[in-house]
Amino acid sequence: MPRYTDDSKERVRDAVDMADLVGTRTELRRAGVNRLQGLCPFHEERTPSFGIDPVRKVFHCFGCGEGGDLFRFVELTEGVDFKGALELLADRYGVQLELAEEDAASAQRRQERERLLELLERTAAFYVRYLWESEEAAGARGYLAGRGLEEPHLREFRVGYAPSAWDKVLIASRRAGFSNRELWDSGLAQRAKGEGKLFDRFRRRIMFPLCDARGRVLGFGARAMGEGQQPKYVNSSDNAVYHKGKHLFGGDIARAHAARAGTVILAEGYTDVIAMHQAGLKHTVGLMGTALTEDQVGELGRLAPTVQLALDADSAGQEAMLRAARVAAGRKLELRVVPLPAGSDPADLVKAAGARAMQELVDRSVPFVRFRVERELERAELGSAEGKDRVIDALRPVFAGIPPSAMREDLIAHVADRIDISPALVGSWLAGGPGASPQRAPRPQAGGPGSNGAPASRPQARAIDATARAERDFLVQVIADPAHGRRALAALDLEAAFSGDLARRAAAHLREQPGDPTTGVDSGDRELGAFLAELAVRASDVRPSESALEAQSLTLDLRRVERDITAARHAEAGDIAPLVARREELRTRLDRAIERTMAETGESE
Ligand code: ZN
């Protein structure tokens, strides 16, 4: 894919008026030395916790944690990728973009990739022909028909069949000019042990092409058709184009439908997805033979704001739903659960009860939190007092994630009814009120958003500990006072001074350019971009001060010595007296630096 020059990117950055850009989304007011603030466009709020630094062109929300540079802002508000954001801004602010000349190595990589995609595409077409035209695939056609799947839908998903012969794909591909190396790289060929002779990797299997968002075939999921053939399912192994857990099965076909419906259904098996489409539920996608990954949750979020989980109701399926909720926690995704009867999957249901029945089930989907409450109640032994106590304990973290709402009251009434105790009492127990043991009292954010099923679940700002806060405040001061900041950073051993990887990477970046914190950050590195934006927005409200910088830097040293002391105590590693002496020295110096900082502040007021 061609890319634009770094210089183009910087010219766009220079041209954009950040206050003007953000001002179209939320009203901004001056709120600090160099900070504008307003209501966050990314979460519901009544008092402003969203800030921008119009000079450095970064934004950060102290409420939900969203943040980054101007390009990230456009990615989020316009729903485009980095390249799209760059093009949109260039257009709006009249900047001419220049394409970077491809170096020989990346040109070669791109050509190799294109060859692989072509090979995979041809092979998918070959499998499709083989399924519908060959004698050998009669059994596979029978199996698919037996699952109730019809030809037009199977063709839409380009379902195919890999013959049992050892070399059909090899021979056809070689004839079309593909090399052994390319066959090997595509994951279509396998090598015999010892002799190194190539043969077809997929044989006697129904083939489900796995595609990217644009519908390009990247690999295959394959189901065995032979008697006793193992394993039953195999996937392409990771290669230059296919990466396990990155995509959703049917995402390319479901995209437009999901956008229209405002919701996307997630099913487990390939045939489940096709059966759902056949039942008119064309906003259905599937996992690709893996547990739900972070990447897939991100992909679901791009398809629609609500995800309806239509996973098997067996315990494996329920575990999968809990895992999905954990992965989705902190995202702006509403999770709902489709109440499938135990022991049946969507394909069975569509076949047995029809499309209409399946649609009705989907319409009856419940918020994920209601599903969790039901699940705990089902597992509980409600005949005994101990059993009731246990279910209250199990439900407390679930309720900690539900904000005060009609749904919360309704769920409390439901639990009260099932355990036969008054709703008022159940409500106070679940809230960690009287009767709840203190160590079990819920933390304010326990359960997390996303698990509560409330419509506007939103990301939370990272809760950070004192060490992380000290590291952050130091870096903020570095940005506020770049000249001294550069020197302070140069004197530090970053590996030892920072406890976390993110702060360490930010420090390494700032060491090069403390005055210009977000330029030159890889647009794919969102975590670093957002963190640097947060630091810059914080710095826009901080007065540069050499003694404050010294105090922050001493605090880091002190934290590290404290970590070393704790570690030495745990390891019972000999004499810790030198460490304790060092701690005392640092404390004294820190006190003095703080006194000086306070004196400076006093003078200026
Ligand atoms: Zn926010």
XYZ file of N, CA, C and O in Angstrom, residues 8 124 138 214 250 269 347 417 532:
36
model
N 4.759 15.308 4.405
C 3.345 15.628 4.154
C 2.581 15.655 5.465
O 1.789 16.558 5.739
N -9.169 -20.553 -3.712
C -10.546 -20.523 -3.193
C -11.528 -20.821 -4.320
O -12.472 -21.603 -4.154
N -19.590 -35.208 -3.499
C -21.012 -35.504 -3.262
C -21.304 -35.617 -1.765
O -22.318 -35.111 -1.278
N -12.032 -6.361 3.369
C -12.323 -6.051 1.966
C -12.694 -7.289 1.163
O -12.847 -7.216 -0.051
N -16.847 -13.817 7.907
C -18.033 -13.169 7.338
C -18.081 -11.669 7.574
O -19.054 -11.018 7.203
N -19.543 -21.160 15.023
C -19.072 -21.985 13.908
C -19.323 -21.352 12.551
O -20.184 -20.494 12.410
N -27.160 -23.120 13.810
C -27.447 -23.873 12.589
C -28.544 -24.901 12.839
O -29.487 -25.033 12.051
N -36.858 -12.143 44.732
C -37.953 -13.071 44.524
C -37.442 -14.517 44.535
O -38.019 -15.389 45.175
N 1.324 10.128 25.425
C 2.042 11.389 25.218
C 1.067 12.563 25.126
O 1.351 13.658 25.615
